[in-house]
Amino acid sequence: MATSKSDMKGFFKQKKKSGGITKAKAKSSSTKKSLSPKRSATYGSDITQPAALISHGFPDIENDYDEKEEVLRQFDMNMAYGPCLGMSRLARWERAKSLGMNPPEDIGHLLKAGKVGAECLWEGRV
Amino acid sequence: METEDSSSENGLLHRKQALYSSLDSCFVIQKEMYRGQQYSQIYFARLHLMRTLLYSLLPNWKPHIQVCTVIGLEEGKECIIVGTLYKHMKLKPSILEEYSKERSATPLVRPHNFMHPDDHLILEDESGRIKVCGDVLLPSVYVTGVVVALHGKETGTGDFWVEDVMEGGLPHQIERPIKSGEDKYVIFVSGLDIGSSTSNPLKFQLLVDHITGHLGDKKEQSIAAKIVRVIIAGNSVEIPRGLLNGQNLGSKDQFTLFEPIKELDIQLTQIAAGIPVDIMPGPNDPANFSLPQQPLHRCLFPSSSAYNTFRSCPNPHLFQLDDVSLLGTSGQNIDDLEKYSDANDKLEFLERTLRWRHVAPTAPNTLGCYPFTDRDPFFVETCPHVYFVGNQEKYETRLIKGAEGQIVRLICIPRFSETGVAVVLNLRNLDCHALSFGTEFS
């Protein structure tokens, strides 16, 4: 993507962006923490980021997510319940229930208990 | 209950009444919050609702053919697929064309109908999409957004050759109890266009006088006494939009802007004082743009909203009078179908939307629509007895029959400002006739 810096240094140097905004690599999908978009400069990157590229941000930290989040991610990915973007996970579960798709009850309990991520992985990032 | 000639002891005529219940809760936006979602959610809800319905109808149609998803198609194997149709149209206006083509090359006058012989249909479900070919599914009849079941097989070129198609069909209709009853009339009018140069205030005043019984002799008044409700189906005002040029309006301009609505309010007060009236928003009314249009706000009608007979309704509007269920719109859905498909008359478009079980299949593709996440409110659950559309060129009506014995009266309500015609429906036997008002001396 073309840089939108307005200073001349950025214009002349034409540096190739590396380690900055990169496409998410498939294998590193396990490094996610639910950061708000303002804070995450990149995701899925293995390369340590130069601090200068993160303004008001936090470097990505490898974060373990538990099996509850894994279960919820599988629920997000399940095509039978429709697209996961644009709805909170609980709303999507409620919709699946009201349309008669019989989503697993334990996911409903997990979401209502409230200690898990309310939104799907890509919410706010796409 | 009144006797047939409606004259009581002291010579007063009493107006008939009908039991009214509004079923508009699915069209009114109450708890929805826009969280930046896209239209994929409403398409998913629509596909799921229709697919469940079509799967239940498959055993009666072709019980021995296997159902599969688009991605599970095998070449040459006969099967049934269910999905949403997408019509690829060459002439369909696209916002990207403004950027890709030179300004001078695009024609300034757009055709009103965007059909082209090269249009083709594509069937899509969650797993994939496939181009549809064959003579059974005509691209001129179908539009984007219709969910159908197709029986056929995949060809060598990767297209799907259709042998047969199944739509949802007319939904189940709640039977009306057959009783002789008495004549009760409902008046439908649309396209009043108050404030426009074509509207004649005298014609509308004649209509109001006829409805409220100020016109004619005893016989005429006794007919008017049988009118139980007035439905105004959209485009009641024409705001002088030329005044809105992005700058602040002076007080004189503000006055001119509001003049048509004030006049409408005065007329509606005359009607509401004597008879229940429902007013629906239309494409030119001061309501929101996308369907379902929300009811016109009470503050626009300060004097008529004081009456409990005045009711502001959404567009589309679903309600029940005695045991007759009526569903209708102000015309945006049928006008959009006219731009993207072909039919012999408007009633055929109406019938198609009912057979597709969806009031506005082109929403949200070419018709503005609210991005619902959990439901599709335009899905028709039960078959109405009367299905109307407002703001059409001329008055047309037909009675259609369904496979299970459903009977539906289809009505096209003409624009009153141009034709001076209102439609009268008899609730007892669903007969329809036109009521026309003229102001020229012959």
mmCIF file of N, CA, C and O in Angstrom, chain B residues 120-186:
data_model
loop_
_atom_site.group_PDB
_atom_site.id
_atom_site.type_symbol
_atom_site.label_atom_id
_atom_site.label_comp_id
_atom_site.label_asym_id
_atom_site.label_seq_id
_atom_site.Cartn_x
_atom_site.Cartn_y
_atom_site.Cartn_z
ATOM 1 N N HIS B 120 -27.394 -12.667 -17.378
ATOM 2 C CA HIS B 120 -27.507 -14.073 -17.006
ATOM 3 C C HIS B 120 -27.626 -14.187 -15.496
ATOM 4 O O HIS B 120 -27.306 -13.260 -14.756
ATOM 5 N N LEU B 121 -28.092 -15.339 -15.074
ATOM 6 C CA LEU B 121 -28.360 -15.561 -13.658
ATOM 7 C C LEU B 121 -27.273 -16.433 -13.048
ATOM 8 O O LEU B 121 -26.725 -17.318 -13.692
ATOM 9 N N ILE B 122 -26.986 -16.177 -11.793
ATOM 10 C CA ILE B 122 -26.001 -16.959 -11.046
ATOM 11 C C ILE B 122 -26.658 -17.369 -9.747
ATOM 12 O O ILE B 122 -27.326 -16.556 -9.107
ATOM 13 N N LEU B 123 -26.493 -18.618 -9.365
ATOM 14 C CA LEU B 123 -27.069 -19.071 -8.105
ATOM 15 C C LEU B 123 -25.969 -19.128 -7.061
ATOM 16 O O LEU B 123 -24.876 -19.599 -7.339
ATOM 17 N N GLU B 124 -26.258 -18.643 -5.863
ATOM 18 C CA GLU B 124 -25.218 -18.538 -4.849
ATOM 19 C C GLU B 124 -25.733 -19.052 -3.514
ATOM 20 O O GLU B 124 -26.841 -18.721 -3.111
ATOM 21 N N ASP B 125 -24.928 -19.858 -2.836
ATOM 22 C CA ASP B 125 -25.228 -20.167 -1.435
ATOM 23 C C ASP B 125 -23.949 -19.941 -0.646
ATOM 24 O O ASP B 125 -23.000 -19.365 -1.171
ATOM 25 N N GLU B 126 -23.917 -20.392 0.621
ATOM 26 C CA GLU B 126 -22.746 -20.040 1.430
ATOM 27 C C GLU B 126 -21.473 -20.648 0.869
ATOM 28 O O GLU B 126 -20.384 -20.139 1.112
ATOM 29 N N SER B 127 -21.586 -21.781 0.157
ATOM 30 C CA SER B 127 -20.364 -22.453 -0.240
ATOM 31 C C SER B 127 -19.815 -21.930 -1.551
ATOM 32 O O SER B 127 -18.609 -21.981 -1.768
ATOM 33 N N GLY B 128 -20.632 -21.418 -2.427
ATOM 34 C CA GLY B 128 -20.101 -20.939 -3.695
ATOM 35 C C GLY B 128 -21.199 -20.451 -4.609
ATOM 36 O O GLY B 128 -22.372 -20.390 -4.232
ATOM 37 N N ARG B 129 -20.790 -20.111 -5.838
ATOM 38 C CA ARG B 129 -21.773 -19.662 -6.795
ATOM 39 C C ARG B 129 -21.520 -20.351 -8.121
ATOM 40 O O ARG B 129 -20.395 -20.745 -8.434
ATOM 41 N N ILE B 130 -22.609 -20.477 -8.898
ATOM 42 C CA ILE B 130 -22.473 -21.151 -10.187
ATOM 43 C C ILE B 130 -23.390 -20.477 -11.185
ATOM 44 O O ILE B 130 -24.513 -20.070 -10.851
ATOM 45 N N LYS B 131 -22.920 -20.349 -12.405
ATOM 46 C CA LYS B 131 -23.729 -19.699 -13.434
ATOM 47 C C LYS B 131 -24.821 -20.656 -13.861
ATOM 48 O O LYS B 131 -24.608 -21.850 -14.004
ATOM 49 N N VAL B 132 -25.987 -20.088 -14.102
ATOM 50 C CA VAL B 132 -27.148 -20.899 -14.408
ATOM 51 C C VAL B 132 -27.485 -20.717 -15.877
ATOM 52 O O VAL B 132 -27.510 -19.601 -16.388
ATOM 53 N N CYS B 133 -27.727 -21.817 -16.585
ATOM 54 C CA CYS B 133 -28.112 -21.692 -17.990
ATOM 55 C C CYS B 133 -29.285 -22.609 -18.288
ATOM 56 O O CYS B 133 -29.650 -23.452 -17.472
ATOM 57 N N GLY B 134 -29.856 -22.432 -19.455
ATOM 58 C CA GLY B 134 -31.026 -23.227 -19.805
ATOM 59 C C GLY B 134 -32.176 -22.305 -20.130
ATOM 60 O O GLY B 134 -32.134 -21.116 -19.875
ATOM 61 N N ASP B 135 -33.262 -22.900 -20.686
ATOM 62 C CA ASP B 135 -34.394 -22.054 -21.081
ATOM 63 C C ASP B 135 -35.442 -21.941 -20.009
ATOM 64 O O ASP B 135 -36.382 -21.179 -20.148
ATOM 65 N N VAL B 136 -35.318 -22.723 -18.943
ATOM 66 C CA VAL B 136 -36.391 -22.752 -17.946
ATOM 67 C C VAL B 136 -36.364 -21.490 -17.099
ATOM 68 O O VAL B 136 -37.399 -20.918 -16.773
ATOM 69 N N LEU B 137 -35.165 -21.047 -16.758
ATOM 70 C CA LEU B 137 -35.026 -19.894 -15.871
ATOM 71 C C LEU B 137 -34.721 -18.677 -16.744
ATOM 72 O O LEU B 137 -33.598 -18.502 -17.203
ATOM 73 N N LEU B 138 -35.706 -17.845 -16.985
ATOM 74 C CA LEU B 138 -35.500 -16.713 -17.875
ATOM 75 C C LEU B 138 -34.935 -15.523 -17.122
ATOM 76 O O LEU B 138 -35.542 -15.080 -16.153
ATOM 77 N N PRO B 139 -33.799 -14.985 -17.554
ATOM 78 C CA PRO B 139 -33.262 -13.818 -16.837
ATOM 79 C C PRO B 139 -34.199 -12.614 -16.866
ATOM 80 O O PRO B 139 -34.129 -11.764 -16.001
ATOM 81 N N SER B 140 -35.099 -12.548 -17.831
ATOM 82 C CA SER B 140 -35.969 -11.368 -17.880
ATOM 83 C C SER B 140 -37.026 -11.408 -16.795
ATOM 84 O O SER B 140 -37.627 -10.398 -16.472
ATOM 85 N N VAL B 141 -37.273 -12.590 -16.218
ATOM 86 C CA VAL B 141 -38.324 -12.713 -15.215
ATOM 87 C C VAL B 141 -37.766 -12.539 -13.812
ATOM 88 O O VAL B 141 -38.406 -11.931 -12.956
ATOM 89 N N TYR B 142 -36.569 -13.066 -13.581
ATOM 90 C CA TYR B 142 -36.030 -13.091 -12.233
ATOM 91 C C TYR B 142 -35.155 -11.888 -11.954
ATOM 92 O O TYR B 142 -34.677 -11.221 -12.856
ATOM 93 N N VAL B 143 -34.970 -11.606 -10.659
ATOM 94 C CA VAL B 143 -34.102 -10.504 -10.233
ATOM 95 C C VAL B 143 -33.187 -11.006 -9.135
ATOM 96 O O VAL B 143 -33.404 -12.085 -8.576
ATOM 97 N N THR B 144 -32.192 -10.217 -8.831
ATOM 98 C CA THR B 144 -31.274 -10.549 -7.744
ATOM 99 C C THR B 144 -32.026 -10.569 -6.429
ATOM 100 O O THR B 144 -32.814 -9.681 -6.138
ATOM 101 N N GLY B 145 -31.754 -11.602 -5.645
ATOM 102 C CA GLY B 145 -32.336 -11.629 -4.308
ATOM 103 C C GLY B 145 -33.435 -12.649 -4.127
ATOM 104 O O GLY B 145 -33.905 -12.863 -3.014
ATOM 105 N N VAL B 146 -33.854 -13.303 -5.217
ATOM 106 C CA VAL B 146 -34.900 -14.314 -5.114
ATOM 107 C C VAL B 146 -34.245 -15.638 -4.744
ATOM 108 O O VAL B 146 -33.216 -16.003 -5.311
ATOM 109 N N VAL B 147 -34.833 -16.357 -3.810
ATOM 110 C CA VAL B 147 -34.284 -17.658 -3.423
ATOM 111 C C VAL B 147 -35.148 -18.741 -4.058
ATOM 112 O O VAL B 147 -36.367 -18.747 -3.887
ATOM 113 N N VAL B 148 -34.506 -19.624 -4.822
ATOM 114 C CA VAL B 148 -35.249 -20.676 -5.513
ATOM 115 C C VAL B 148 -34.512 -22.001 -5.345
ATOM 116 O O VAL B 148 -33.346 -22.043 -4.943
ATOM 117 N N ALA B 149 -35.203 -23.089 -5.694
ATOM 118 C CA ALA B 149 -34.600 -24.409 -5.765
ATOM 119 C C ALA B 149 -34.512 -24.786 -7.234
ATOM 120 O O ALA B 149 -35.490 -24.652 -7.967
ATOM 121 N N LEU B 150 -33.345 -25.234 -7.662
ATOM 122 C CA LEU B 150 -33.157 -25.598 -9.064
ATOM 123 C C LEU B 150 -32.829 -27.063 -9.189
ATOM 124 O O LEU B 150 -31.998 -27.585 -8.443
ATOM 125 N N HIS B 151 -33.473 -27.707 -10.146
ATOM 126 C CA HIS B 151 -33.185 -29.099 -10.425
ATOM 127 C C HIS B 151 -32.437 -29.154 -11.742
ATOM 128 O O HIS B 151 -32.898 -28.623 -12.751
ATOM 129 N N GLY B 152 -31.283 -29.770 -11.748
ATOM 130 C CA GLY B 152 -30.535 -29.857 -12.989
ATOM 131 C C GLY B 152 -29.220 -30.549 -12.751
ATOM 132 O O GLY B 152 -29.058 -31.273 -11.775
ATOM 133 N N LYS B 153 -28.243 -30.255 -13.641
ATOM 134 C CA LYS B 153 -26.936 -30.872 -13.466
ATOM 135 C C LYS B 153 -25.841 -29.930 -13.945
ATOM 136 O O LYS B 153 -26.079 -29.043 -14.752
ATOM 137 N N GLU B 154 -24.658 -30.177 -13.421
ATOM 138 C CA GLU B 154 -23.526 -29.341 -13.823
ATOM 139 C C GLU B 154 -23.017 -29.801 -15.186
ATOM 140 O O GLU B 154 -22.880 -30.994 -15.443
ATOM 141 N N THR B 155 -22.742 -28.839 -16.058
ATOM 142 C CA THR B 155 -22.266 -29.202 -17.392
ATOM 143 C C THR B 155 -20.739 -29.230 -17.404
ATOM 144 O O THR B 155 -20.087 -28.897 -16.423
ATOM 145 N N GLY B 156 -20.204 -29.615 -18.561
ATOM 146 C CA GLY B 156 -18.753 -29.680 -18.688
ATOM 147 C C GLY B 156 -18.092 -28.322 -18.557
ATOM 148 O O GLY B 156 -16.949 -28.225 -18.107
ATOM 149 N N THR B 157 -18.793 -27.268 -18.952
ATOM 150 C CA THR B 157 -18.181 -25.943 -18.902
ATOM 151 C C THR B 157 -18.243 -25.315 -17.522
ATOM 152 O O THR B 157 -17.812 -24.189 -17.337
ATOM 153 N N GLY B 158 -18.821 -26.021 -16.562
ATOM 154 C CA GLY B 158 -18.895 -25.470 -15.209
ATOM 155 C C GLY B 158 -20.145 -24.663 -14.946
ATOM 156 O O GLY B 158 -20.266 -24.011 -13.921
ATOM 157 N N ASP B 159 -21.113 -24.697 -15.866
ATOM 158 C CA ASP B 159 -22.386 -24.035 -15.618
ATOM 159 C C ASP B 159 -23.378 -25.053 -15.097
ATOM 160 O O ASP B 159 -23.156 -26.253 -15.164
ATOM 161 N N PHE B 160 -24.505 -24.562 -14.629
ATOM 162 C CA PHE B 160 -25.540 -25.456 -14.145
ATOM 163 C C PHE B 160 -26.686 -25.428 -15.129
ATOM 164 O O PHE B 160 -27.297 -24.372 -15.346
ATOM 165 N N TRP B 161 -26.998 -26.572 -15.727
ATOM 166 C CA TRP B 161 -28.078 -26.624 -16.692
ATOM 167 C C TRP B 161 -29.364 -26.927 -15.949
ATOM 168 O O TRP B 161 -29.476 -27.949 -15.303
ATOM 169 N N VAL B 162 -30.338 -26.011 -16.044
ATOM 170 C CA VAL B 162 -31.556 -26.133 -15.249
ATOM 171 C C VAL B 162 -32.606 -26.909 -16.012
ATOM 172 O O VAL B 162 -32.892 -26.608 -17.175
ATOM 173 N N GLU B 163 -33.173 -27.914 -15.346
ATOM 174 C CA GLU B 163 -34.305 -28.619 -15.943
ATOM 175 C C GLU B 163 -35.625 -28.141 -15.379
ATOM 176 O O GLU B 163 -36.636 -28.140 -16.068
ATOM 177 N N ASP B 164 -35.627 -27.759 -14.102
ATOM 178 C CA ASP B 164 -36.871 -27.334 -13.489
ATOM 179 C C ASP B 164 -36.556 -26.389 -12.330
ATOM 180 O O ASP B 164 -35.489 -26.464 -11.728
ATOM 181 N N VAL B 165 -37.516 -25.527 -12.033
ATOM 182 C CA VAL B 165 -37.294 -24.558 -10.951
ATOM 183 C C VAL B 165 -38.489 -24.582 -10.012
ATOM 184 O O VAL B 165 -39.630 -24.797 -10.433
ATOM 185 N N MET B 166 -38.217 -24.404 -8.721
ATOM 186 C CA MET B 166 -39.317 -24.307 -7.768
ATOM 187 C C MET B 166 -39.150 -23.043 -6.921
ATOM 188 O O MET B 166 -38.093 -22.816 -6.329
ATOM 189 N N GLU B 167 -40.194 -22.242 -6.886
ATOM 190 C CA GLU B 167 -40.196 -21.057 -6.027
ATOM 191 C C GLU B 167 -40.935 -21.396 -4.734
ATOM 192 O O GLU B 167 -41.501 -22.472 -4.609
ATOM 193 N N GLY B 168 -40.969 -20.456 -3.806
ATOM 194 C CA GLY B 168 -41.665 -20.708 -2.550
ATOM 195 C C GLY B 168 -43.152 -20.929 -2.728
ATOM 196 O O GLY B 168 -43.774 -21.675 -1.990
ATOM 197 N N GLY B 169 -43.732 -20.235 -3.701
ATOM 198 C CA GLY B 169 -45.169 -20.367 -3.914
ATOM 199 C C GLY B 169 -45.953 -19.524 -2.930
ATOM 200 O O GLY B 169 -45.404 -18.977 -1.973
ATOM 201 N N LEU B 170 -47.258 -19.423 -3.151
ATOM 202 C CA LEU B 170 -48.079 -18.627 -2.247
ATOM 203 C C LEU B 170 -48.072 -19.247 -0.866
ATOM 204 O O LEU B 170 -48.232 -20.449 -0.729
ATOM 205 N N PRO B 171 -47.880 -18.420 0.172
ATOM 206 C CA PRO B 171 -47.892 -18.999 1.519
ATOM 207 C C PRO B 171 -49.295 -19.439 1.911
ATOM 208 O O PRO B 171 -50.264 -19.187 1.209
ATOM 209 N N HIS B 172 -49.354 -20.068 3.076
ATOM 210 C CA HIS B 172 -50.634 -20.526 3.590
ATOM 211 C C HIS B 172 -51.485 -19.328 3.965
ATOM 212 O O HIS B 172 -50.993 -18.333 4.479
ATOM 213 N N GLN B 173 -52.750 -19.408 3.675
ATOM 214 C CA GLN B 173 -53.648 -18.288 3.965
ATOM 215 C C GLN B 173 -54.636 -18.728 5.035
ATOM 216 O O GLN B 173 -55.167 -19.827 4.983
ATOM 217 N N ILE B 174 -54.877 -17.841 5.989
ATOM 218 C CA ILE B 174 -55.876 -18.155 7.018
ATOM 219 C C ILE B 174 -57.244 -17.943 6.400
ATOM 220 O O ILE B 174 -57.557 -16.875 5.891
ATOM 221 N N GLU B 175 -58.054 -18.980 6.459
ATOM 222 C CA GLU B 175 -59.340 -18.909 5.778
ATOM 223 C C GLU B 175 -60.282 -17.941 6.444
ATOM 224 O O GLU B 175 -60.350 -17.875 7.665
ATOM 225 N N ARG B 176 -61.010 -17.208 5.626
ATOM 226 C CA ARG B 176 -62.002 -16.303 6.174
ATOM 227 C C ARG B 176 -63.278 -17.083 6.401
ATOM 228 O O ARG B 176 -63.670 -17.871 5.560
ATOM 229 N N PRO B 177 -63.937 -16.858 7.524
ATOM 230 C CA PRO B 177 -65.216 -17.540 7.714
ATOM 231 C C PRO B 177 -66.231 -17.031 6.692
ATOM 232 O O PRO B 177 -66.316 -15.836 6.431
ATOM 233 N N ILE B 178 -66.928 -17.958 6.059
ATOM 234 C CA ILE B 178 -67.878 -17.568 5.017
ATOM 235 C C ILE B 178 -69.179 -17.160 5.687
ATOM 236 O O ILE B 178 -69.922 -17.996 6.173
ATOM 237 N N LYS B 179 -69.392 -15.866 5.754
ATOM 238 C CA LYS B 179 -70.688 -15.413 6.263
ATOM 239 C C LYS B 179 -71.147 -14.268 5.366
ATOM 240 O O LYS B 179 -70.334 -13.552 4.807
ATOM 241 N N SER B 180 -72.400 -14.105 5.203
ATOM 242 C CA SER B 180 -72.879 -13.122 4.237
ATOM 243 C C SER B 180 -72.534 -11.716 4.682
ATOM 244 O O SER B 180 -72.045 -10.923 3.912
ATOM 245 N N GLY B 181 -72.714 -11.396 5.912
ATOM 246 C CA GLY B 181 -72.270 -10.112 6.437
ATOM 247 C C GLY B 181 -72.833 -8.937 5.651
ATOM 248 O O GLY B 181 -73.783 -9.059 4.897
ATOM 249 N N GLU B 182 -72.217 -7.816 5.853
ATOM 250 C CA GLU B 182 -72.700 -6.640 5.158
ATOM 251 C C GLU B 182 -71.523 -6.024 4.420
ATOM 252 O O GLU B 182 -70.374 -6.312 4.699
ATOM 253 N N ASP B 183 -71.837 -5.143 3.490
ATOM 254 C CA ASP B 183 -70.792 -4.492 2.710
ATOM 255 C C ASP B 183 -70.042 -3.497 3.575
ATOM 256 O O ASP B 183 -70.641 -2.622 4.172
ATOM 257 N N LYS B 184 -68.739 -3.634 3.593
ATOM 258 C CA LYS B 184 -67.910 -2.628 4.272
ATOM 259 C C LYS B 184 -66.820 -2.261 3.291
ATOM 260 O O LYS B 184 -66.148 -3.135 2.748
ATOM 261 N N TYR B 185 -66.628 -0.984 3.086
ATOM 262 C CA TYR B 185 -65.686 -0.552 2.065
ATOM 263 C C TYR B 185 -64.428 0.045 2.670
ATOM 264 O O TYR B 185 -64.462 0.737 3.678
ATOM 265 N N VAL B 186 -63.305 -0.204 1.990
ATOM 266 C CA VAL B 186 -62.040 0.431 2.338
ATOM 267 C C VAL B 186 -61.633 1.254 1.125
ATOM 268 O O VAL B 186 -61.702 0.777 0.000
#
